[in-house]
XYZ file of C-alpha atoms in Angstrom:
735
model
C 0.021 -0.007 0.027
C 1.021 3.455 -0.789
C 1.055 5.846 2.300
C 1.073 9.664 1.218
C 1.585 12.123 4.106
C 0.028 15.603 3.620
C 2.978 18.558 4.076
C 0.949 19.883 7.507
C 1.230 16.138 9.168
C 4.860 16.115 8.095
C 5.685 19.474 9.573
C 3.781 18.225 12.678
C 5.825 15.060 12.755
C 9.142 17.031 12.133
C 8.318 19.208 15.271
C 7.377 16.756 17.567
C 10.372 14.588 17.181
C 12.598 18.009 17.498
C 10.428 18.569 20.734
C 11.532 15.033 22.095
C 15.189 15.554 21.290
C 15.142 18.600 23.257
C 13.543 17.035 26.238
C 16.122 14.406 26.074
C 19.111 16.801 25.976
C 20.629 16.669 29.529
C 21.941 19.745 30.901
C 25.722 19.974 31.027
C 27.006 19.432 34.467
C 30.569 21.111 35.770
C 32.203 19.577 38.756
C 35.064 19.991 41.030
C 37.907 17.121 41.130
C 37.215 16.939 45.469
C 36.629 19.130 47.954
C 40.227 19.826 48.982
C 43.819 19.697 47.272
C 46.943 19.872 48.798
C 50.016 21.658 47.503
C 53.526 22.023 49.045
C 54.455 25.725 49.192
C 57.355 25.228 46.784
C 55.504 23.708 44.091
C 55.293 26.409 41.891
C 51.408 26.225 41.221
C 48.467 23.840 42.009
C 46.208 22.478 39.087
C 42.758 22.195 39.585
C 40.842 19.933 37.021
C 37.212 20.891 36.020
C 35.301 18.316 34.491
C 32.123 18.189 32.140
C 29.462 15.558 31.699
C 26.826 15.437 29.149
C 28.330 18.118 27.010
C 26.004 20.629 24.840
C 26.223 21.668 21.257
C 27.343 25.014 22.680
C 30.158 25.991 24.783
C 29.701 25.991 28.700
C 31.629 28.043 30.935
C 31.967 28.471 34.733
C 33.571 31.509 36.566
C 35.907 30.551 39.389
C 36.204 33.128 42.475
C 38.245 33.316 45.368
C 36.062 33.001 48.630
C 36.553 34.799 52.031
C 37.372 31.796 54.143
C 41.052 31.096 54.261
C 44.320 31.826 55.834
C 46.734 32.189 52.808
C 46.947 35.961 51.307
C 46.385 36.623 47.466
C 49.520 38.078 46.393
C 51.883 36.669 49.310
C 50.946 33.061 49.461
C 48.992 32.548 45.985
C 48.545 34.900 42.800
C 44.779 35.096 42.095
C 44.172 38.821 40.862
C 40.551 38.298 39.477
C 37.436 36.272 38.903
C 38.578 33.959 36.020
C 36.282 32.012 33.664
C 36.814 28.725 32.590
C 35.543 27.402 29.304
C 34.244 24.144 27.702
C 34.292 23.907 23.975
C 30.843 22.741 22.581
C 30.764 18.813 22.685
C 33.922 18.503 24.418
C 34.352 16.128 27.038
C 37.081 15.585 29.747
C 38.643 18.188 31.939
C 39.622 21.959 31.720
C 42.430 22.807 34.143
C 42.526 25.892 36.140
C 46.170 26.640 37.399
C 47.169 28.843 40.424
C 50.749 30.145 40.782
C 52.023 29.196 44.452
C 54.496 31.710 45.953
C 57.076 30.425 48.060
C 58.298 32.741 50.922
C 60.677 32.505 53.678
C 58.376 32.698 56.430
C 57.830 29.956 59.062
C 53.780 29.489 58.793
C 51.349 27.147 59.813
C 49.465 25.121 56.966
C 47.283 27.782 55.178
C 44.612 27.190 52.696
C 42.269 29.407 50.520
C 39.002 28.775 48.682
C 37.856 29.312 45.060
C 34.200 28.836 44.079
C 32.546 27.615 40.943
C 29.760 29.956 40.146
C 27.792 31.642 37.329
C 27.690 28.831 34.937
C 26.230 29.331 31.385
C 25.028 26.359 29.295
C 25.809 24.025 32.238
C 25.045 23.548 36.022
C 27.143 23.511 39.002
C 26.067 21.659 42.305
C 25.349 24.382 45.009
C 26.504 21.640 47.847
C 29.570 20.893 46.102
C 30.932 23.947 44.546
C 33.964 24.840 46.489
C 37.716 23.937 46.457
C 39.924 24.120 49.283
C 43.366 24.372 48.609
C 46.116 23.480 51.427
C 49.215 24.928 51.266
C 51.813 22.977 53.245
C 54.708 25.278 54.298
C 58.124 24.366 53.862
C 59.974 26.729 56.240
C 58.756 25.903 59.806
C 61.123 24.337 61.556
C 60.418 21.409 63.951
C 59.775 22.716 67.699
C 63.244 23.157 69.111
C 64.127 20.918 72.166
C 66.477 22.328 74.978
C 67.580 18.744 75.713
C 69.034 19.775 78.936
C 67.175 17.074 80.653
C 67.613 13.326 79.276
C 65.084 10.687 80.050
C 66.340 7.135 79.987
C 63.808 4.333 80.144
C 64.895 2.016 82.942
C 61.993 -0.494 82.743
C 58.511 -0.938 81.386
C 56.899 -3.450 83.876
C 53.959 -5.317 83.311
C 51.425 -5.421 86.157
C 49.314 -7.909 84.945
C 48.120 -9.163 81.545
C 46.022 -6.400 79.945
C 43.794 -8.325 77.229
C 41.920 -11.545 76.840
C 41.527 -11.346 73.097
C 40.460 -8.068 72.170
C 38.708 -7.089 75.784
C 40.626 -5.523 78.224
C 40.606 -7.256 81.934
C 43.534 -5.486 83.365
C 45.070 -1.972 83.740
C 47.255 0.433 85.556
C 45.550 3.626 85.643
C 46.949 5.524 88.506
C 50.192 4.972 90.502
C 51.566 6.440 94.061
C 54.959 5.774 95.340
C 55.718 5.869 99.022
C 59.382 6.850 99.702
C 59.527 5.609 103.322
C 58.763 1.858 101.963
C 59.977 2.187 98.442
C 56.701 0.678 97.168
C 54.737 1.794 94.473
C 50.549 1.310 94.690
C 48.802 0.822 91.389
C 45.161 1.153 90.852
C 44.232 -1.581 88.287
C 40.643 -0.423 87.953
C 39.449 -2.835 85.586
C 40.865 -5.905 87.377
C 39.444 -4.444 90.294
C 42.966 -5.026 92.358
C 45.444 -2.441 94.274
C 48.765 -4.044 93.021
C 51.560 -3.574 95.426
C 54.974 -3.419 93.942
C 58.592 -3.063 95.462
C 60.448 -0.132 93.660
C 63.899 -0.532 95.604
C 65.358 -1.509 92.202
C 63.665 0.420 89.503
C 65.490 -1.996 86.949
C 64.037 -4.989 88.480
C 60.664 -4.079 89.827
C 59.320 -7.062 92.045
C 55.467 -7.568 92.688
C 54.625 -7.704 96.517
C 50.943 -8.363 96.470
C 47.678 -7.928 94.422
C 44.602 -7.138 96.881
C 41.292 -7.750 95.472
C 39.195 -4.814 95.841
C 36.044 -5.899 94.117
C 34.128 -6.414 97.501
C 34.328 -2.676 98.398
C 33.454 -1.541 94.989
C 35.196 -0.146 91.984
C 38.663 1.109 92.561
C 39.353 4.471 90.767
C 42.279 6.084 92.343
C 45.200 5.592 95.119
C 47.194 7.676 96.923
C 49.651 6.921 99.799
C 51.748 8.789 102.743
C 54.186 6.981 104.984
C 52.695 3.555 105.011
C 48.981 4.403 104.509
C 47.478 3.631 101.400
C 44.033 5.336 100.315
C 41.808 4.018 97.756
C 38.942 5.876 96.454
C 36.234 3.353 95.725
C 32.976 3.947 93.781
C 29.655 2.113 94.816
C 28.600 -0.805 93.154
C 25.611 1.471 92.225
C 27.869 4.399 91.047
C 25.030 7.102 91.380
C 25.207 6.065 95.284
C 27.735 7.555 98.051
C 31.271 6.009 97.345
C 33.961 5.168 100.142
C 37.366 5.527 100.804
C 39.162 2.657 102.192
C 42.568 2.686 104.267
C 45.198 -0.186 103.965
C 48.348 -0.477 105.544
C 51.530 -0.870 103.482
C 50.980 -4.512 102.938
C 47.660 -4.131 101.829
C 45.557 -5.068 105.207
C 42.394 -3.292 105.689
C 42.510 -0.332 108.182
C 39.357 1.758 107.867
C 36.255 2.763 105.614
C 34.474 5.760 105.080
C 31.790 7.150 103.173
C 32.301 10.335 100.623
C 30.276 11.376 97.699
C 29.072 9.716 94.731
C 32.037 8.376 92.278
C 35.070 9.406 94.074
C 37.105 9.492 90.993
C 40.568 11.045 92.505
C 42.329 10.946 95.968
C 45.207 12.860 97.362
C 46.783 13.658 100.358
C 47.277 17.229 101.642
C 50.939 18.125 101.731
C 50.774 18.353 105.695
C 49.239 15.030 105.778
C 46.457 16.473 107.718
C 43.882 15.901 105.202
C 42.800 13.160 102.282
C 40.650 14.537 99.837
C 38.338 12.783 97.113
C 36.678 14.608 93.720
C 33.463 12.831 93.721
C 32.321 13.157 89.852
C 28.554 12.316 90.562
C 28.145 11.186 87.068
C 24.624 10.429 86.184
C 23.214 6.485 85.056
C 23.041 6.167 81.371
C 19.596 6.822 80.929
C 20.567 10.227 82.764
C 17.192 9.711 85.059
C 19.555 9.626 88.264
C 22.287 12.572 88.476
C 24.138 12.659 91.760
C 25.448 15.963 92.872
C 29.550 16.398 92.422
C 31.166 16.990 95.757
C 34.676 16.915 97.150
C 34.910 15.218 100.252
C 37.648 16.029 102.978
C 39.000 13.475 105.534
C 40.381 14.490 108.777
C 43.352 12.220 109.653
C 45.242 14.306 112.000
C 43.788 12.062 115.074
C 45.375 9.135 113.455
C 44.093 6.292 111.400
C 43.023 4.271 114.357
C 40.624 6.722 115.884
C 39.104 7.406 112.306
C 35.362 7.828 112.039
C 32.603 9.004 109.910
C 32.427 12.102 112.079
C 35.940 13.051 110.372
C 34.775 13.385 106.923
C 33.116 16.520 105.425
C 31.755 16.694 102.213
C 31.720 20.361 100.169
C 28.827 20.545 97.836
C 27.943 22.994 95.005
C 24.348 23.684 95.942
C 24.906 27.308 97.036
C 25.371 27.838 93.179
C 22.073 26.577 92.173
C 20.584 29.990 91.778
C 23.372 31.069 89.383
C 23.268 28.805 86.545
C 22.829 31.596 83.787
C 25.745 33.750 85.288
C 27.818 30.756 85.458
C 27.214 30.096 81.429
C 27.792 33.743 80.770
C 31.303 33.390 82.470
C 31.906 30.283 80.376
C 31.491 27.595 82.696
C 29.271 24.986 80.977
C 26.012 23.897 82.922
C 24.120 21.981 80.578
C 23.106 18.449 81.835
C 19.819 16.731 82.237
C 17.027 15.624 80.295
C 14.475 18.278 78.673
C 11.960 17.527 81.338
C 14.180 17.789 84.310
C 17.464 19.641 83.591
C 20.324 19.088 86.182
C 20.686 21.716 88.999
C 24.240 23.581 88.936
C 25.284 20.875 92.074
C 24.265 17.819 89.757
C 25.873 19.446 86.649
C 29.370 20.220 88.135
C 31.659 16.944 87.889
C 34.782 17.194 89.885
C 37.802 15.574 88.526
C 41.006 15.838 89.939
C 42.598 17.800 92.974
C 45.679 19.860 93.502
C 46.455 21.282 97.168
C 48.210 24.563 98.002
C 51.859 24.015 99.750
C 50.421 25.203 102.898
C 47.331 22.997 103.073
C 44.857 25.919 103.199
C 43.335 25.692 99.714
C 42.136 22.768 97.151
C 41.821 23.507 93.521
C 39.432 21.016 91.668
C 39.248 20.521 87.777
C 35.466 20.163 86.535
C 36.353 19.009 83.402
C 32.774 18.525 81.538
C 32.064 22.116 82.770
C 35.660 23.903 81.666
C 36.195 24.760 84.917
C 38.055 24.984 88.287
C 36.682 24.952 91.758
C 38.534 26.732 94.714
C 37.802 24.827 98.144
C 38.848 26.240 101.265
C 40.062 23.638 103.947
C 39.598 25.688 106.798
C 35.827 26.298 106.094
C 35.298 23.251 103.898
C 33.291 25.456 101.558
C 33.692 25.905 97.704
C 34.663 29.694 97.438
C 34.676 30.037 93.705
C 34.178 28.710 90.288
C 36.271 29.695 87.584
C 36.310 29.274 83.873
C 39.157 28.075 82.221
C 38.446 29.645 78.853
C 38.512 28.343 75.424
C 41.437 27.735 72.700
C 40.664 30.057 69.741
C 41.825 27.987 66.764
C 41.730 31.026 64.357
C 44.791 32.608 66.365
C 48.626 32.026 65.501
C 49.902 29.352 67.339
C 46.666 27.440 68.213
C 46.447 25.518 64.609
C 45.255 21.856 64.864
C 45.117 18.903 62.605
C 41.311 18.638 62.609
C 40.708 15.535 60.100
C 41.619 11.888 59.867
C 40.685 11.512 56.295
C 43.581 13.435 55.294
C 46.958 11.675 54.488
C 48.944 14.796 55.448
C 49.307 16.219 58.919
C 47.432 19.743 58.363
C 48.123 21.997 61.349
C 45.570 24.885 60.059
C 43.888 27.671 61.913
C 39.785 27.266 61.704
C 36.892 28.859 62.880
C 36.524 26.750 65.913
C 36.785 27.006 69.853
C 38.445 24.610 71.818
C 36.801 23.593 75.195
C 40.164 23.034 77.367
C 38.190 20.832 79.986
C 41.255 19.991 82.060
C 41.900 16.575 83.558
C 44.904 16.663 85.931
C 45.898 19.672 87.720
C 49.241 20.404 89.479
C 50.096 23.366 91.756
C 53.758 24.748 92.091
C 55.328 27.918 93.621
C 57.893 30.159 91.632
C 59.233 32.764 93.557
C 56.441 32.985 95.989
C 53.763 32.881 93.626
C 51.517 29.704 93.369
C 50.627 28.580 89.691
C 48.208 25.767 88.541
C 48.947 23.798 85.456
C 46.324 21.702 83.736
C 46.518 19.016 81.292
C 43.766 19.839 78.494
C 42.303 16.571 77.647
C 38.908 17.310 76.808
C 35.991 15.126 77.362
C 32.024 14.931 76.587
C 28.976 13.387 78.194
C 27.794 10.497 76.151
C 24.889 8.317 77.524
C 22.277 6.699 75.914
C 19.786 8.938 77.596
C 21.934 12.047 76.728
C 24.579 12.482 74.056
C 26.217 15.988 73.230
C 28.792 14.506 70.676
C 28.093 15.225 66.954
C 30.326 15.252 63.974
C 30.524 18.377 62.260
C 29.420 17.166 59.071
C 26.417 15.643 60.364
C 22.653 16.399 58.858
C 21.595 16.999 62.339
C 24.619 19.677 62.892
C 23.279 23.133 60.942
C 25.703 25.723 60.491
C 24.531 29.183 60.276
C 24.531 30.530 56.879
C 25.479 34.293 57.792
C 28.449 32.604 60.050
C 29.504 30.129 57.827
C 28.684 30.756 54.078
C 30.971 27.987 53.072
C 29.025 25.536 55.350
C 28.955 22.797 52.894
C 32.568 22.890 52.335
C 33.476 22.743 56.034
C 31.190 19.681 56.288
C 33.492 17.645 54.159
C 35.544 15.003 55.659
C 38.800 16.110 54.402
C 38.029 19.427 55.911
C 36.008 19.662 59.286
C 33.241 17.247 58.662
C 34.921 14.602 60.842
C 35.521 16.508 63.794
C 33.697 15.709 66.967
C 31.727 18.848 68.383
C 29.234 19.417 71.014
C 25.722 20.093 69.957
C 24.934 21.988 73.695
C 27.015 25.170 72.912
C 27.156 27.649 70.092
C 23.536 28.286 69.135
C 23.827 32.000 70.290
C 20.688 33.229 68.841
C 18.354 30.118 69.600
C 17.450 29.805 66.226
C 18.360 26.129 66.108
C 21.711 26.339 63.819
C 24.930 26.733 65.406
C 26.809 30.404 65.089
C 29.852 28.938 66.877
C 31.788 25.633 66.993
C 33.014 24.248 70.092
C 35.347 21.055 69.704
C 36.556 19.144 72.741
C 39.812 19.575 74.676
C 42.452 22.360 74.227
C 45.031 19.731 72.845
C 47.659 21.555 75.153
C 48.498 22.226 78.674
C 47.986 25.585 80.647
C 49.363 27.485 83.340
C 47.067 29.968 85.434
C 47.846 32.062 88.377
C 46.219 30.060 91.341
C 45.350 33.330 93.222
C 43.687 35.184 90.439
C 42.623 32.418 88.083
C 44.297 34.447 85.262
C 46.144 32.877 82.339
C 49.838 32.964 82.318
C 50.597 30.395 79.362
C 48.990 28.036 77.044
C 51.123 25.631 75.119
C 48.585 26.092 72.119
C 49.335 23.682 69.183
C 53.022 22.511 70.549
C 52.156 19.325 71.523
C 51.055 18.481 67.893
C 53.661 20.231 66.648
C 56.249 18.085 68.631
C 54.844 14.821 67.853
C 54.186 15.614 64.292
C 57.891 16.440 63.612
C 59.480 13.811 65.925
C 61.630 11.753 63.924
C 60.254 8.205 65.265
C 56.871 8.817 66.723
C 55.649 11.330 63.925
C 54.731 8.008 62.045
C 51.945 7.632 64.531
C 50.942 10.791 64.939
C 47.489 11.182 66.677
C 47.523 7.458 66.759
C 44.980 6.226 69.441
C 46.170 3.844 72.026
C 43.737 0.778 71.717
C 44.553 -2.731 71.426
C 44.581 -2.693 67.605
C 47.903 -1.503 66.048
C 48.420 2.396 65.873
C 46.592 4.133 62.886
C 48.199 7.579 62.280
C 45.839 10.354 62.683
C 42.888 8.513 63.808
C 42.395 10.646 66.795
C 42.927 13.975 64.730
C 39.066 14.328 64.397
C 38.469 13.897 68.022
C 40.881 15.381 70.762
C 44.203 14.625 69.406
C 47.177 13.764 71.670
C 44.855 13.983 74.776
C 47.122 15.441 77.216
C 45.810 14.036 80.752
C 48.351 13.974 83.017
C 50.721 16.627 84.588
C 53.180 16.904 87.517
C 56.122 18.755 88.415
C 59.492 18.413 89.960
C 62.797 20.338 90.818
C 66.289 18.983 89.441
C 69.082 21.029 90.883
C 68.180 24.823 89.979
C 65.188 24.116 87.400
C 61.661 23.502 87.633
C 60.102 21.341 85.419
C 56.655 20.437 84.171
C 55.871 16.526 82.964
C 52.844 16.415 80.463
C 51.816 12.803 79.584
C 49.553 12.220 76.479
C 46.821 9.362 76.486
C 46.463 8.801 72.877
C 49.808 8.722 71.199
C 51.799 8.110 74.217
C 54.870 9.351 76.263
C 55.666 12.283 77.845
C 56.929 16.064 76.964
C 59.312 17.851 79.694
C 59.268 21.627 79.856
C 61.539 23.779 81.972
C 59.163 26.008 83.720
C 61.441 28.283 85.682
C 59.557 31.262 83.868
C 55.894 29.908 83.941
C 54.659 32.605 81.133
C 57.576 30.901 78.875
C 58.081 27.451 79.351
C 61.101 25.901 77.244
C 60.681 22.259 75.430
C 63.214 20.238 76.741
C 62.336 16.648 75.229
C 59.815 13.985 74.586
C 60.047 10.540 75.014
C 57.915 7.661 74.149
C 58.011 3.714 74.527
C 55.509 2.172 71.937
C 55.647 0.188 68.876
C 55.036 1.801 65.469
C 53.395 -1.267 64.336
C 52.121 -3.653 66.848
C 50.310 -3.320 70.058
C 53.479 -3.586 72.341
C 55.062 -1.150 74.663
C 53.441 1.659 76.984
C 50.007 2.348 75.882
C 47.723 5.167 77.450
C 49.658 7.047 79.952
C 47.360 8.357 82.567
C 48.981 8.573 86.073
C 52.304 10.213 86.239
C 54.570 10.522 89.200
C 57.722 12.393 89.748
C 60.135 10.947 92.420
C 63.081 13.542 93.710
C 66.575 12.419 94.021
C 66.241 12.607 97.813
C 63.104 10.390 97.794
C 64.423 8.123 94.985
C 65.817 4.567 96.048
C 68.736 5.367 93.185
C 69.631 8.758 94.406
C 68.542 10.027 90.959
C 65.396 11.535 89.947
C 62.805 9.020 88.415
C 59.629 9.518 86.132
C 57.041 6.912 86.198
C 54.210 6.464 84.048
C 51.123 4.551 84.752
C 50.077 3.211 81.340
C 46.336 2.162 81.667
C 45.704 0.209 78.166
C 49.039 -1.725 78.394
C 48.876 -2.218 82.357
C 52.478 -1.178 82.324
C 54.692 1.232 84.565
C 57.274 3.104 82.687
C 60.165 4.202 84.884
C 62.318 6.948 83.363
C 65.601 8.197 84.947
C 66.060 11.770 84.594
C 69.661 13.219 84.241
C 70.398 16.702 83.638
C 72.867 17.380 80.790
C 75.226 20.533 80.229
C 73.446 23.046 77.943
C 74.875 23.747 74.659
C 74.711 27.354 73.514
C 72.569 27.663 70.411
C 73.714 29.991 67.102
C 71.759 32.883 66.844
C 68.437 32.180 65.063
C 68.959 28.462 65.511
C 65.547 26.977 66.434
C 63.688 30.004 66.897
C 60.063 29.418 68.054
C 57.811 30.556 65.105
C 56.510 34.152 65.489
C 53.217 35.138 64.519
C 50.846 38.389 64.533
C 47.087 39.022 65.015
C 44.747 40.263 63.973
C 46.375 39.937 60.669
C 45.750 41.890 58.660
C 45.747 45.167 60.778
C 43.127 47.686 60.592
C 45.679 50.083 62.227
C 44.967 48.763 66.031
C 47.697 47.472 67.867
C 48.716 44.042 67.241
C 49.515 41.170 69.363
C 52.279 38.766 68.700
C 52.331 35.165 69.519
C 55.284 35.638 72.230
C 57.219 38.583 73.248
C 60.434 39.251 71.053
C 62.794 42.118 70.686
C 63.093 43.149 66.681
C 62.309 45.315 63.752
C 59.627 45.879 61.641
C 60.628 46.457 57.891
C 58.568 47.735 54.794
C 58.902 45.890 51.837
C 61.996 48.021 50.610
C 63.583 46.707 53.699
C 63.588 49.900 55.508
C 63.264 49.720 59.303
C 59.732 51.400 60.547
C 59.226 50.012 64.261
C 61.797 49.051 66.820
C 60.451 46.084 69.587
C 62.052 45.629 72.767
C 60.846 42.278 74.807
C 57.265 42.925 74.037
C 54.385 41.303 72.444
C 52.642 44.113 71.289
C 53.147 46.042 68.056
C 51.667 49.459 67.448
C 50.694 50.026 63.791
C 49.468 53.213 64.120
C 50.547 55.451 61.613
C 51.793 52.871 58.897
C 50.790 53.102 55.594
C 48.737 49.891 54.035
C 50.790 47.296 52.994
C 52.906 44.324 53.818
C 55.663 44.774 56.361
C 57.927 41.998 57.661
C 58.943 41.632 61.433
C 61.926 40.029 62.106
C 63.289 38.896 65.456
C 66.589 39.379 67.016
C 66.413 35.470 67.474
C 66.169 34.895 63.921
C 62.188 34.324 63.564
C 60.139 36.411 61.131
C 56.606 37.010 60.388
C 54.742 39.212 57.712
C 52.027 41.516 58.946
C 49.392 43.279 56.526
C 48.214 46.765 57.411
C 45.032 47.833 55.488
């Protein structure tokens, strides 16, 4: 049969086919290669390959512009003067490469970054949640932190107190240790095994077991202290929310007395004069958060001797007097946030004492309130809490306060971010220098994470919404190679109450701090130094920020949490020098600082003893004990680390060395200035220096002498270079 189409029908059919073809054509999509790229400062340039899918019959374009988020400076760290346009020819597949020059300066800097955004596409689309690219620039001028090496730590022995694991289950531990010089014995709290281990330390190179006392019938062993043959153990109730106890033993582990203290006594110590035994009663809630005992500090007066000790000798200081001050405490920076929505905790319930330091005159105790980011002050004469002090937050935007925030990046990227670190100190130590008392804190960090209440959330989680005004690059920040993996709190940071977060708060300061004990004023904070030391260590840099568990160490797997987690801190004098010893629970080991000047500690050395590939060695140092030469069984100062996970006691000998004079500029600590750029206001330096500020022509424009302030008033807008007399340098931009 012959079919004859009319002209009108043919035209209609052709138009329909054309419309169908148009509907089938998919709009081209332009995409970034990844959320982040890393380039070395001396690489010359960074290449950003942009790809297109479903190319069209006409050319597609996209503009690429620098964003405000970033710590690198255009014209100083990279070259990108104006918005650029990338064109994809019609029908072309594959990639178009944007090349950005990277400038290699001679300044010691932290990892810097800049962000470019894909925007205003033509004949194409770009994902609104995957349009930013962050470029990390790794500095090649920053030296490893200088070590004075005036003190040598020599490992004498790592003694296994008990078998730590059965398969993958931990069955024993060595959490806290206490040394008695009168008996040369060491008492170790085996919390997981429920035992008090008694060791003979007469020969530190050949430690011998004396006895293992089963504590489980009394409750759960949390801590131990000893003085002149009297051993005091902090015991939590079998129902942890009920009052706990202190059980006293003689030097051989024979029971002496038992008294009741507050709920969950977590740490115990003797006052320097031996009159008091104090416990920090943490008072944690149950898992459902339906029972929340009050935190407290118990003071046991043993001045009358252990034989006559009775419950009447126990005073427990509570925080109930602060219950009406919740709002004022929060405004000061003290975290009061626990409890369920229907029954929020009182201040007394919310405060959780963690660790105690007592003044040399035995008149005042200072107690860390870890989850609350605060320190309490206790008058031992009246047995009353007299003050609550916030310990402050670490501003990670500031020089010297950078952190490695992701476990998904291959390299260590110590960068500044719009994050505040809740210091949340664990251990605290008190020391006197030239008549002034100072408090040292190990800023480990901790969270509340129960079945009925949890504040822990990853920054990249869908339920953690960042305020669009405060964080216009929120989608980028939530990427796993940026900040998406970082654990943060969902109980702080929503400043306007609208349900999203205007500020980001992460756990721990990753540092140690020094405060004036009388005033609470901050004297020093180590900032990023602990992470920098371990990252640059010739041996243990291989397991930077690794965890301390049964599995083999994995580099950087704690970067998204609290980093090295400094947990223990103590001090000791050797000759004319005063030293601080800071243990790091995760990566392990101990750092030593000379603190003759508490405002400017000097890094001496770092020692560690764990395998880089297996689970052997010392894992999870928590308790830390300094033994002076006068008390040491060898006549030489010793340092002991109680390693909770490996159930080992590491004994180090301490040997003072003859200092070697450094050449000018050798090992100079990096120098930074902030705010930078400056708006003509005074600029603060990361440390006090003497030096000269030069303009780009090399002309001196300001002279500094032993100051951490720089007056920029009257300076013309531009870039300046500050050179310190010790060889350090930093750039400064004045707008």
